[in-house]
CSV table of C-alpha atoms in Angstrom, one decimal:
chain,number,residue,atom,x,y,z
F,1,MET,CA,-44.8,-46.7,98.5
F,2,ARG,CA,-43.7,-43.2,99.5
F,3,VAL,CA,-44.1,-40.7,96.7
F,4,HIS,CA,-42.9,-37.1,97.3
F,5,ARG,CA,-45.5,-34.3,96.6
F,6,ILE,CA,-43.1,-32.8,93.9
F,7,TRP,CA,-44.3,-35.5,91.6
F,8,HIS,CA,-47.8,-34.6,92.0
F,9,GLY,CA,-49.4,-33.2,88.9
F,10,THR,CA,-47.0,-34.8,86.6
F,11,ARG,CA,-48.6,-36.6,83.7
F,12,THR,CA,-47.4,-40.1,83.5
F,13,ARG,CA,-47.7,-43.2,81.3
F,14,ARG,CA,-47.1,-46.9,81.8
F,15,ILE,CA,-45.1,-49.3,79.8
F,16,GLU,CA,-44.1,-53.0,80.1
F,17,ILE,CA,-40.5,-53.2,79.2
F,18,GLY,CA,-37.2,-54.8,80.3
F,19,ALA,CA,-33.8,-53.5,80.9
F,20,ASP,CA,-32.7,-55.2,77.6
F,21,PRO,CA,-34.4,-57.4,75.1
F,22,ASP,CA,-33.4,-60.6,77.0
F,23,SER,CA,-34.5,-59.5,80.4
F,24,PRO,CA,-38.1,-60.1,81.8
F,25,PRO,CA,-40.2,-57.1,81.3
F,26,ARG,CA,-41.7,-55.2,84.3
F,27,MET,CA,-44.3,-52.6,84.5
F,28,VAL,CA,-42.7,-49.1,84.6
F,29,THR,CA,-44.5,-46.0,85.3
F,30,LEU,CA,-42.7,-42.6,84.4
F,31,PRO,CA,-43.5,-39.1,83.1
F,32,ALA,CA,-45.4,-39.1,79.9
F,33,ALA,CA,-42.7,-37.1,78.0
F,34,TRP,CA,-39.8,-39.4,78.8
F,35,GLU,CA,-38.7,-42.0,76.1
F,36,ASP,CA,-38.9,-45.8,76.1
F,37,HIS,CA,-35.2,-45.8,76.7
F,38,ALA,CA,-35.7,-43.9,80.0
F,39,ALA,CA,-38.1,-46.7,81.0
F,40,ALA,CA,-35.7,-49.5,80.1
F,41,ALA,CA,-33.1,-47.5,82.2
F,42,LEU,CA,-35.4,-47.4,85.2
F,43,ALA,CA,-36.1,-51.1,84.9
F,44,ALA,CA,-32.4,-51.7,85.2
F,45,LEU,CA,-31.7,-49.1,87.8
F,46,ALA,CA,-34.6,-50.1,90.3
F,47,PRO,CA,-33.8,-53.4,92.4
F,48,GLY,CA,-36.1,-56.4,92.0
F,49,ASP,CA,-38.6,-57.3,89.2
F,50,ARG,CA,-41.9,-55.8,90.3
F,51,ALA,CA,-43.7,-52.9,88.9
F,52,VAL,CA,-41.8,-49.7,89.6
F,53,SER,CA,-42.2,-45.9,89.1
F,54,VAL,CA,-39.6,-43.1,88.9
F,55,ALA,CA,-41.2,-41.3,91.9
F,56,GLY,CA,-41.2,-44.5,94.0
F,57,ALA,CA,-37.8,-45.7,93.1
F,58,ALA,CA,-36.2,-42.2,93.7
F,59,GLY,CA,-38.1,-42.0,96.9
F,60,SER,CA,-36.2,-45.0,98.3
F,61,TRP,CA,-33.0,-43.1,98.4
F,62,ALA,CA,-34.0,-39.6,98.5
F,63,VAL,CA,-35.8,-39.9,101.8
F,64,ALA,CA,-32.6,-39.9,103.7
F,65,LEU,CA,-31.8,-36.4,102.5
F,66,GLY,CA,-34.1,-34.3,104.6
F,67,PRO,CA,-37.1,-32.4,103.4
F,68,GLU,CA,-35.2,-29.3,101.8
F,69,LEU,CA,-32.4,-31.3,100.1
F,70,GLU,CA,-34.8,-34.1,99.1
F,71,LYS,CA,-36.9,-31.5,97.3
F,72,ARG,CA,-34.0,-29.9,95.6
F,73,THR,CA,-32.6,-33.3,94.4
F,74,LEU,CA,-35.8,-34.8,93.1
F,75,ARG,CA,-36.5,-31.5,91.3
F,76,LEU,CA,-33.4,-32.0,89.3
F,77,LEU,CA,-34.5,-35.5,88.6
F,78,LEU,CA,-38.0,-34.4,87.4
F,79,LEU,CA,-36.6,-31.8,85.1
F,80,ARG,CA,-33.9,-34.4,83.9
F,81,ARG,CA,-31.0,-32.1,84.9
F,82,ALA,CA,-29.3,-34.5,87.1
F,83,ALA,CA,-29.5,-38.1,88.4
F,84,PRO,CA,-27.5,-40.2,90.9
F,85,THR,CA,-25.4,-43.2,89.5
F,86,GLU,CA,-26.4,-46.8,89.6
F,87,ALA,CA,-25.0,-47.6,92.9
F,88,ILE,CA,-27.2,-45.1,94.7
F,89,TRP,CA,-30.5,-46.6,93.0
F,90,ALA,CA,-29.3,-50.1,94.1
F,91,GLY,CA,-28.8,-49.0,97.7
F,92,ARG,CA,-25.0,-49.3,97.6
F,93,ALA,CA,-24.1,-45.6,97.6
F,94,ALA,CA,-20.7,-46.2,99.3
F,95,ASP,CA,-19.6,-48.2,96.2
F,96,ASP,CA,-19.8,-45.4,93.8
F,97,PRO,CA,-21.2,-42.2,95.0
F,98,GLY,CA,-21.8,-40.0,91.9
F,99,PHE,CA,-24.2,-37.7,90.0
F,100,VAL,CA,-24.5,-37.0,86.4
F,101,LEU,CA,-25.6,-33.6,85.0
F,102,ASN,CA,-27.4,-33.4,81.8
F,103,LEU,CA,-25.9,-30.2,80.2
F,104,PRO,CA,-28.7,-29.5,77.6
F,105,ALA,CA,-31.2,-29.5,80.4
F,106,PHE,CA,-29.9,-26.2,81.6
F,107,LEU,CA,-30.6,-24.3,78.5
F,108,THR,CA,-33.3,-21.6,78.9
F,109,SER,CA,-36.3,-20.9,76.7
F,110,ASP,CA,-34.2,-18.2,74.9
F,111,GLY,CA,-31.4,-20.6,74.3
F,112,GLN,CA,-28.9,-19.4,76.9
F,113,PHE,CA,-27.0,-21.7,79.4
F,114,ASP,CA,-28.4,-21.2,82.9
F,115,VAL,CA,-25.2,-20.6,84.9
F,116,GLU,CA,-26.8,-20.0,88.2
F,117,ALA,CA,-29.1,-23.2,87.9
F,118,PHE,CA,-26.1,-25.2,86.9
F,119,GLY,CA,-24.0,-24.2,89.8
F,120,ALA,CA,-26.7,-24.9,92.2
F,121,ALA,CA,-27.3,-28.3,90.7
F,122,VAL,CA,-23.6,-29.1,91.2
F,123,GLU,CA,-23.8,-28.1,94.9
F,124,THR,CA,-27.0,-29.9,95.4
F,125,ALA,CA,-25.5,-33.2,94.0
F,126,VAL,CA,-22.5,-32.9,96.3
F,127,GLU,CA,-24.6,-32.2,99.4
F,128,ALA,CA,-26.8,-35.3,98.6
F,129,LEU,CA,-23.8,-37.5,98.2
F,130,VAL,CA,-22.4,-36.4,101.5
F,131,VAL,CA,-25.6,-37.5,103.2
F,132,LEU,CA,-25.8,-40.7,101.1
F,133,ALA,CA,-22.3,-41.8,101.3
F,134,PRO,CA,-20.8,-40.1,104.5
F,135,ALA,CA,-17.6,-42.0,104.7
F,136,ALA,CA,-16.7,-41.7,101.0
F,137,ARG,CA,-13.4,-40.0,100.3
F,138,ASP,CA,-14.0,-39.7,96.5
F,139,LEU,CA,-17.2,-38.3,94.8
F,140,SER,CA,-17.8,-38.3,91.0
F,141,VAL,CA,-20.0,-35.5,90.0
F,142,GLY,CA,-19.9,-35.3,86.1
F,143,MET,CA,-21.5,-33.9,83.1
F,144,ALA,CA,-22.9,-35.4,79.9
F,145,ASP,CA,-24.3,-34.5,76.4
F,146,LEU,CA,-21.8,-31.8,75.8
F,147,SER,CA,-22.2,-32.5,72.1
F,148,ARG,CA,-25.9,-31.6,72.1
F,149,LEU,CA,-25.4,-28.5,74.2
F,150,LEU,CA,-22.8,-27.2,71.7
F,151,ALA,CA,-25.1,-28.1,68.8
F,152,ALA,CA,-28.0,-26.0,70.4
F,153,LEU,CA,-25.6,-23.2,70.9
F,154,GLY,CA,-24.8,-23.4,67.2
F,155,LEU,CA,-21.1,-24.4,67.9
F,156,ARG,CA,-19.0,-26.9,65.9
F,157,TYR,CA,-17.8,-29.4,68.4
F,158,ASP,CA,-14.2,-29.2,66.8
F,159,SER,CA,-14.0,-25.4,67.1
F,160,GLU,CA,-12.0,-23.5,69.6
F,161,PRO,CA,-15.1,-21.5,70.9
F,162,ALA,CA,-16.6,-24.9,71.6
F,163,ARG,CA,-13.6,-26.0,73.7
F,164,ASP,CA,-13.7,-22.7,75.5
F,165,VAL,CA,-17.4,-23.4,76.5
F,166,ALA,CA,-16.3,-26.9,77.8
F,167,ARG,CA,-13.5,-25.3,79.8
F,168,CYS,CA,-15.8,-22.9,81.4
F,169,ILE,CA,-18.4,-25.4,82.2
F,170,ALA,CA,-15.7,-27.9,83.5
F,171,ALA,CA,-14.2,-25.0,85.8
F,172,MET,CA,-17.7,-24.4,87.2
F,173,LEU,CA,-18.4,-27.9,87.8
F,174,ARG,CA,-15.1,-28.2,89.7
F,175,GLY,CA,-15.3,-25.0,91.6
F,176,HIS,CA,-18.9,-25.4,92.9
F,177,ALA,CA,-18.3,-29.2,93.8
F,178,ASP,CA,-15.1,-28.3,95.8
F,179,ALA,CA,-16.8,-25.5,97.4
F,180,ALA,CA,-19.7,-27.7,98.5
F,181,SER,CA,-17.5,-30.3,99.7
F,182,ALA,CA,-15.5,-27.8,101.9
F,183,ARG,CA,-18.7,-26.7,103.5
F,184,SER,CA,-19.9,-30.3,104.4
F,185,GLY,CA,-17.9,-30.4,107.7
F,186,GLU,CA,-14.6,-32.3,107.9
F,187,LYS,CA,-11.9,-30.2,106.0
F,188,GLY,CA,-9.4,-31.8,103.8
F,189,ALA,CA,-5.7,-31.6,103.8
F,190,LEU,CA,-5.2,-30.1,100.3
F,191,ARG,CA,-6.4,-26.9,98.6
F,192,SER,CA,-8.1,-27.0,95.2
F,193,VAL,CA,-5.5,-26.4,92.7
F,194,TYR,CA,-6.6,-26.1,88.9
F,195,PRO,CA,-6.1,-23.6,86.1
F,196,GLU,CA,-7.8,-20.3,85.4
F,197,ALA,CA,-10.9,-20.6,83.1
F,198,PRO,CA,-11.0,-18.7,79.8
F,199,SER,CA,-11.4,-15.0,80.1
F,200,ARG,CA,-13.8,-14.9,77.2
F,201,CYS,CA,-16.5,-17.1,76.1
F,202,VAL,CA,-19.3,-16.9,73.2
F,203,VAL,CA,-21.9,-17.7,75.8
F,204,PRO,CA,-22.9,-14.6,77.8
F,205,GLY,CA,-21.9,-14.8,81.5
F,206,LEU,CA,-20.2,-18.3,81.3
F,207,ALA,CA,-16.6,-17.1,81.5
F,208,GLU,CA,-17.4,-14.8,84.4
F,209,ALA,CA,-19.4,-17.6,86.2
F,210,ALA,CA,-16.4,-19.9,85.7
F,211,ARG,CA,-13.9,-17.5,87.2
F,212,ALA,CA,-16.3,-16.8,90.0
F,213,ALA,CA,-16.7,-20.3,90.9
F,214,ARG,CA,-13.0,-20.9,91.4
F,215,THR,CA,-12.2,-21.6,95.1
F,216,ASP,CA,-9.2,-21.9,97.4
F,217,ALA,CA,-11.2,-24.0,99.8
F,218,MET,CA,-10.0,-27.2,101.1
F,219,PRO,CA,-12.5,-29.9,100.0
F,220,ARG,CA,-13.4,-32.7,102.4
F,221,HIS,CA,-13.1,-35.2,99.6
F,222,LEU,CA,-9.9,-36.1,97.7
F,223,VAL,CA,-12.0,-36.0,94.5
F,224,THR,CA,-15.2,-34.3,93.6
F,225,THR,CA,-15.6,-34.4,89.9
F,226,ALA,CA,-15.0,-36.8,87.0
F,227,ILE,CA,-16.0,-37.5,83.4
F,228,ARG,CA,-17.6,-40.8,83.5
F,229,MET,CA,-18.1,-43.6,81.0
F,230,PRO,CA,-21.8,-43.5,80.1
F,231,GLY,CA,-24.2,-45.6,82.1
F,232,THR,CA,-27.9,-46.3,82.8
F,233,ALA,CA,-28.3,-42.9,84.7
F,234,GLU,CA,-27.6,-41.2,81.4
F,235,ALA,CA,-30.2,-43.1,79.7
F,236,LEU,CA,-32.8,-42.1,82.4
F,237,LEU,CA,-31.9,-38.5,81.7
F,238,GLY,CA,-32.3,-38.8,77.9
F,239,VAL,CA,-28.6,-38.3,77.2
F,240,GLU,CA,-27.5,-39.0,73.7
F,241,THR,CA,-23.7,-38.7,74.1
F,242,GLY,CA,-21.9,-39.6,77.1
F,243,GLY,CA,-19.5,-37.2,78.9
F,244,ILE,CA,-17.7,-34.9,76.4
F,245,ALA,CA,-17.7,-37.2,73.4
F,246,PRO,CA,-18.8,-35.9,70.0
F,247,CYS,CA,-21.9,-36.9,68.2
F,248,PHE,CA,-21.0,-39.4,65.5
F,249,ALA,CA,-24.6,-40.4,64.4
F,250,TRP,CA,-27.1,-37.7,63.5
F,251,VAL,CA,-29.9,-40.3,62.9
F,252,GLY,CA,-31.4,-42.3,65.7
F,253,GLU,CA,-32.1,-46.0,65.8
F,254,ASP,CA,-35.7,-45.3,64.9
F,255,GLY,CA,-34.6,-43.8,61.6
F,256,ASP,CA,-35.4,-40.1,62.7
F,257,LEU,CA,-33.2,-37.3,63.5
F,258,THR,CA,-31.7,-37.2,66.9
F,259,ARG,CA,-32.3,-34.3,69.3
F,260,THR,CA,-28.7,-33.3,68.8
F,261,ALA,CA,-29.3,-33.2,65.0
F,262,ARG,CA,-32.6,-31.1,65.5
F,263,ALA,CA,-30.8,-28.8,67.8
F,264,TRP,CA,-28.1,-28.2,65.3
F,265,LEU,CA,-30.6,-27.4,62.5
F,266,GLY,CA,-32.6,-25.2,64.8
F,267,ALA,CA,-29.6,-23.0,65.8
F,268,ARG,CA,-29.1,-22.4,62.2
F,269,GLY,CA,-32.7,-21.7,61.4
F,270,MET,CA,-32.6,-24.6,59.0
F,271,SER,CA,-35.9,-26.6,58.5
F,272,GLY,CA,-36.2,-30.3,58.2
F,273,GLU,CA,-37.3,-29.8,54.5
F,274,ARG,CA,-34.1,-27.8,53.8
F,275,ALA,CA,-31.9,-30.4,55.4
F,276,LEU,CA,-33.5,-33.1,53.4
F,277,ALA,CA,-33.0,-31.0,50.2
F,278,ILE,CA,-29.3,-30.7,51.0
F,279,GLN,CA,-29.1,-34.4,51.6
F,280,LEU,CA,-30.8,-35.3,48.4
F,281,SER,CA,-28.5,-33.1,46.4
F,282,GLY,CA,-25.6,-35.1,47.5
F,283,GLY,CA,-24.6,-33.1,50.6
F,284,SER,CA,-25.0,-33.1,54.3
F,285,PRO,CA,-26.4,-30.5,56.5
F,286,PHE,CA,-24.4,-32.0,59.5
F,287,PRO,CA,-20.6,-31.9,60.2
F,288,VAL,CA,-18.5,-35.0,60.7
F,289,PHE,CA,-16.1,-35.3,63.6
F,290,ASP,CA,-13.3,-37.5,64.0
F,291,ALA,CA,-11.0,-38.8,66.7
F,292,ALA,CA,-8.7,-35.8,66.6
F,293,ALA,CA,-11.6,-33.5,67.6
F,294,HIS,CA,-12.6,-35.8,70.6
F,295,THR,CA,-8.8,-35.7,71.7
F,296,ALA,CA,-8.7,-31.9,71.5
F,297,MET,CA,-11.8,-31.7,73.7
F,298,HIS,CA,-10.4,-34.2,76.1
F,299,ASP,CA,-7.2,-32.1,76.4
F,300,ALA,CA,-9.3,-28.9,77.0
F,301,VAL,CA,-11.4,-30.3,79.8
F,302,ALA,CA,-8.7,-32.5,81.5
F,303,PRO,CA,-7.0,-29.8,83.6
F,304,PHE,CA,-10.2,-29.2,85.4
F,305,MET,CA,-11.2,-32.8,86.0
F,306,PRO,CA,-9.2,-35.0,88.3
F,307,ARG,CA,-10.6,-38.1,86.7
F,308,MET,CA,-11.2,-38.8,83.0
F,309,PRO,CA,-11.6,-41.7,80.6
F,310,SER,CA,-8.5,-42.7,78.7
F,311,ARG,CA,-7.4,-39.9,76.3
F,312,PRO,CA,-8.7,-40.7,72.8
F,313,ILE,CA,-6.1,-41.4,70.4
F,314,ALA,CA,-6.1,-39.7,67.1
F,315,LEU,CA,-4.7,-41.7,64.1
F,316,THR,CA,-1.2,-40.8,63.3
F,317,MET,CA,0.7,-41.5,60.1
F,318,GLN,CA,3.8,-43.8,59.8
F,319,ALA,CA,6.6,-43.1,57.3
F,320,ASP,CA,5.4,-43.2,53.7
F,321,PRO,CA,1.8,-42.7,54.9
F,322,VAL,CA,-1.5,-43.4,53.2
F,323,VAL,CA,-3.0,-39.9,53.2
F,324,LYS,CA,-6.5,-39.6,54.7
F,325,ARG,CA,-9.1,-39.2,52.0
F,326,ASP,CA,-11.6,-36.7,53.4
F,327,LEU,CA,-15.3,-37.2,52.6
F,328,PRO,CA,-17.0,-34.3,50.9
F,329,GLY,CA,-19.0,-31.9,53.1
F,330,ARG,CA,-22.1,-32.7,51.0
F,331,ARG,CA,-22.0,-36.5,50.1
F,332,ARG,CA,-24.3,-39.1,48.9
F,333,GLY,CA,-25.3,-42.3,50.5
F,334,TYR,CA,-28.4,-44.1,51.7
F,335,THR,CA,-30.2,-45.3,54.7
F,336,HIS,CA,-31.4,-48.8,54.8
F,337,GLN,CA,-33.7,-50.3,57.6
F,338,ALA,CA,-33.8,-54.1,58.2
F,339,SER,CA,-34.7,-56.7,60.8
F,340,LEU,CA,-32.5,-59.5,62.1
F,341,ALA,CA,-34.2,-62.0,64.2
F,342,GLY,CA,-36.7,-59.4,65.2
F,343,HIS,CA,-34.1,-56.8,66.0
F,344,LYS,CA,-34.2,-53.6,63.9
F,345,VAL,CA,-30.9,-52.5,62.5
F,346,LEU,CA,-30.5,-49.1,60.7
F,347,LEU,CA,-27.5,-48.9,58.1
F,348,ARG,CA,-26.4,-45.4,56.9
F,349,THR,CA,-23.6,-45.0,54.2
F,350,GLY,CA,-21.8,-41.9,53.2
F,351,GLU,CA,-20.0,-41.9,49.7
F,352,TYR,CA,-17.2,-40.2,47.8
F,353,ASP,CA,-18.0,-38.4,44.6
F,354,ASP,CA,-16.9,-41.4,42.6
F,355,GLY,CA,-19.5,-43.5,44.5
F,356,SER,CA,-17.2,-45.3,46.6
F,357,LEU,CA,-17.9,-46.0,50.3
F,358,GLY,CA,-16.3,-43.8,52.9
F,359,GLU,CA,-18.5,-44.0,56.0
F,360,ILE,CA,-21.1,-46.2,57.7
F,361,VAL,CA,-23.3,-45.8,60.7
F,362,ILE,CA,-25.0,-48.7,62.4
F,363,ALA,CA,-27.9,-47.9,64.7
F,364,LEU,CA,-29.8,-50.6,66.7
F,365,SER,CA,-33.2,-50.5,68.3
F,366,LYS,CA,-33.6,-53.1,71.1
F,367,GLU,CA,-30.1,-53.6,72.3
F,368,GLY,CA,-28.7,-52.3,75.7
F,369,ALA,CA,-26.7,-49.0,75.9
F,370,ALA,CA,-23.3,-50.6,76.2
F,371,PHE,CA,-23.9,-52.9,73.0
F,372,LYS,CA,-25.2,-49.9,71.1
F,373,GLY,CA,-22.2,-47.8,72.1
F,374,LEU,CA,-19.8,-50.7,71.0
F,375,MET,CA,-21.6,-50.9,67.7
F,376,GLU,CA,-21.4,-47.1,67.1
F,377,ALA,CA,-17.7,-47.1,67.9
F,378,PHE,CA,-17.1,-50.0,65.7
F,379,ALA,CA,-18.9,-48.3,62.8
F,380,THR,CA,-16.7,-45.2,63.4
F,381,ALA,CA,-13.5,-47.4,63.3
F,382,VAL,CA,-14.5,-48.9,60.1
F,383,SER,CA,-15.3,-45.5,58.6
F,384,LEU,CA,-11.9,-44.1,59.6
F,385,GLY,CA,-10.3,-47.3,58.0
F,386,LEU,CA,-12.1,-46.6,54.8
F,387,GLN,CA,-10.9,-43.0,54.8
F,388,HIS,CA,-7.3,-44.2,55.3
F,389,GLY,CA,-7.1,-46.6,52.6
F,390,VAL,CA,-8.4,-49.9,54.0
F,391,THR,CA,-10.6,-51.5,51.3
F,392,LEU,CA,-14.1,-52.6,51.7
F,393,GLU,CA,-13.1,-56.1,50.6
F,394,THR,CA,-10.8,-56.3,53.7
F,395,PHE,CA,-13.6,-55.5,56.0
F,396,VAL,CA,-16.0,-57.8,54.2
F,397,GLU,CA,-13.5,-60.9,54.5
F,398,ALA,CA,-12.9,-60.0,58.2
F,399,PHE,CA,-16.5,-59.6,59.4
F,400,THR,CA,-18.9,-61.8,57.4
F,401,PHE,CA,-19.7,-65.0,59.2
F,402,THR,CA,-19.1,-63.2,62.6
F,403,ARG,CA,-21.0,-64.9,65.1
F,404,PHE,CA,-23.0,-63.5,68.1
F,405,GLY,CA,-26.7,-62.9,68.9
F,406,PRO,CA,-29.1,-62.0,67.5
F,407,ALA,CA,-28.8,-64.2,64.5
F,408,GLY,CA,-31.3,-65.7,62.1
F,409,ALA,CA,-33.7,-64.5,59.3
F,410,VAL,CA,-33.3,-61.0,57.8
F,411,GLU,CA,-36.5,-59.1,56.8
F,412,GLY,CA,-36.5,-55.9,54.8
F,413,ASP,CA,-33.4,-56.7,52.6
F,414,PRO,CA,-33.8,-58.8,49.5
F,415,ALA,CA,-30.1,-59.2,49.1
F,416,VAL,CA,-29.5,-60.9,52.5
F,417,LYS,CA,-31.8,-63.8,53.7
F,418,HIS,CA,-30.0,-64.8,56.8
F,419,ALA,CA,-27.1,-63.5,59.0
F,420,THR,CA,-25.1,-64.9,61.8
F,421,SER,CA,-24.9,-61.4,63.6
F,422,PHE,CA,-25.2,-57.6,63.1
F,423,LEU,CA,-21.7,-57.5,61.6
F,424,ASP,CA,-22.2,-60.5,59.3
F,425,TYR,CA,-25.5,-58.7,58.0
F,426,ALA,CA,-23.9,-55.3,57.5
F,427,PHE,CA,-21.0,-56.5,55.6
F,428,ARG,CA,-23.0,-58.9,53.4
F,429,HIS,CA,-25.2,-55.9,52.6
F,430,LEU,CA,-22.4,-53.7,51.7
F,431,ALA,CA,-20.7,-56.4,49.7
F,432,THR,CA,-23.8,-56.7,47.6
F,433,ASN,CA,-24.5,-53.0,47.1
F,434,TYR,CA,-20.9,-51.6,46.7
F,435,LEU,CA,-18.8,-54.5,45.4
F,436,GLY,CA,-21.5,-56.3,43.6
F,437,ARG,CA,-20.6,-59.6,45.3
F,438,ARG,CA,-23.2,-62.3,45.3
F,439,ASP,CA,-20.7,-65.1,45.8
F,440,ILE,CA,-20.6,-65.1,49.6
F,441,PRO,CA,-22.0,-68.4,50.8
F,442,ALA,CA,-25.3,-68.4,52.8
F,443,ALA,CA,-25.2,-68.0,56.5
F,444,GLU,CA,-25.1,-71.3,58.1
F,445,PHE,CA,-26.2,-72.3,61.7
F,446,GLU,CA,-24.7,-75.1,63.7
F,447,PRO,CA,-27.2,-77.6,64.8
F,448,ALA,CA,-28.1,-77.6,68.5
F,449,ASP,CA,-27.0,-80.2,70.8
F,450,THR,CA,-28.5,-80.9,74.4
F,451,VAL,CA,-27.6,-79.9,77.7
F,452,GLY,CA,-29.7,-81.9,80.1
F,453,ASP,CA,-33.1,-82.1,78.6
F,454,GLY,CA,-33.0,-78.8,76.7
F,455,PRO,CA,-31.5,-77.8,73.4
F,456,ARG,CA,-28.6,-75.2,73.2
F,457,ASP,CA,-27.1,-73.0,70.5
F,458,GLN,CA,-23.5,-73.6,70.0
F,459,ALA,CA,-22.9,-70.1,68.4
F,460,PRO,CA,-21.2,-67.9,70.9
F,461,LEU,CA,-22.9,-64.7,71.8
F,462,LEU,CA,-19.7,-63.0,72.8
F,463,PRO,CA,-16.1,-64.2,73.0
F,464,LEU,CA,-17.0,-65.9,76.4
F,465,ASP,CA,-18.1,-69.3,77.1
F,466,LEU,CA,-21.1,-68.5,79.2
F,467,PRO,CA,-23.9,-70.7,80.3
F,468,ALA,CA,-26.8,-71.0,78.1
F,469,ASP,CA,-30.2,-69.6,78.9
F,470,SER,CA,-32.8,-72.3,79.2
F,471,SER,CA,-35.8,-70.0,79.0
F,472,PRO,CA,-38.5,-70.9,76.3
F,473,ARG,CA,-38.2,-67.4,75.0
F,474,ALA,CA,-34.5,-67.7,74.3
F,475,ARG,CA,-35.0,-71.4,72.9
F,476,ARG,CA,-37.6,-70.0,70.4
F,477,ARG,CA,-35.1,-67.3,69.3
F,478,GLY,CA,-32.2,-69.8,69.2
F,479,LEU,CA,-30.0,-67.4,71.2
F,480,ARG,CA,-28.1,-67.3,74.3
F,481,VAL,CA,-28.1,-64.3,76.5
F,482,VAL,CA,-25.2,-62.7,78.5
F,483,GLY,CA,-27.0,-62.5,81.8
F,484,ARG,CA,-30.0,-61.6,83.7
């Protein structure tokens, strides 16, 4: 296995882990400071099922870049500043040539955004993609974890200064990517056209760098930049929020503060003890952002990005509307950790002054990134519903007895003994603690029938009729997996 010398001297650790809880584990070697999530991401990115290391897996695609470009590209990965998208790791660069840049990784030791390093990283990414996918007409060099960058800069995500920072970074990204594309050889037919960056920005030098990055060159590629839906490459980089999305959860699945939360407190000179004191007194040291803030950020960045996810839709009121009931800035609530069939789940609540429920956060530990993202989005949707007049009773009736894996015995919650899914558990718990309901029938599990010579659980994992997993591990858990 070829390992570039740039990895020499990097302290590493080994962990046996699978791409998700239902995948067979493989031995993964990665830098010691990288999280288990990054190890799971590498297990998913690297082809095959044998032992793998970051250095070896990256070497399989980086060797084609040539000595100097290979060194620059691997250095970005080692610093967790940028990584190629999934197709490149799988050896299918032509299918989806892209890079994702981790914005907080460009903060300097004194808390400033390194505009020169960011511009150079964008151009390195484009140059690498030109070599790896020479026939591609579209590239997708994007950015991620804007929310954590803004928190570290002490900016509220929903503020105009924060949107100016995002505009400037997007302008830099587009300008440097188009310029690198234009230098790559064959000229395109269209000149780059996008609006001027803001003339001022709270981050020193960022507005000037954004205006300087503007180019009238004719890029080789029809598209060079995009805001992507988060994927496995983001997990490898330690990204907490994909693209330009806000941070909806300040507590991680392990029950500790996220890096975004710690950055927010650090930017304000607030200790963890002070934050805890605020929380215990009924307040919250962290702001809450809604869909309207996400929509405003999307609209700020979109003029610079030729490709974006669908525009987030903020809730609008009909005639004779139910007025949104805002949660207090400092609010009560609690955090409860339990385990469902061996899978940890963290449930956090936020309350109005009268003790009624107005917000929930559901964080999972073992599930894949896509499933976690769906669960976080679901919890946000429920929270918005509660704040707009939907009763907790309505949600309890709708989501108790919802069936998908994992399902089974609950540990750590005396009020709920069994649950048929994470949603069934969450709303049984909330019904007990906020509605005083103990009349919900116990969770029932359908008896298994047989397929061939083996048992099969009839409860669906997802709204799809997928083949059963016949592995002993899955039979012991009584679950059906989506795929390998």
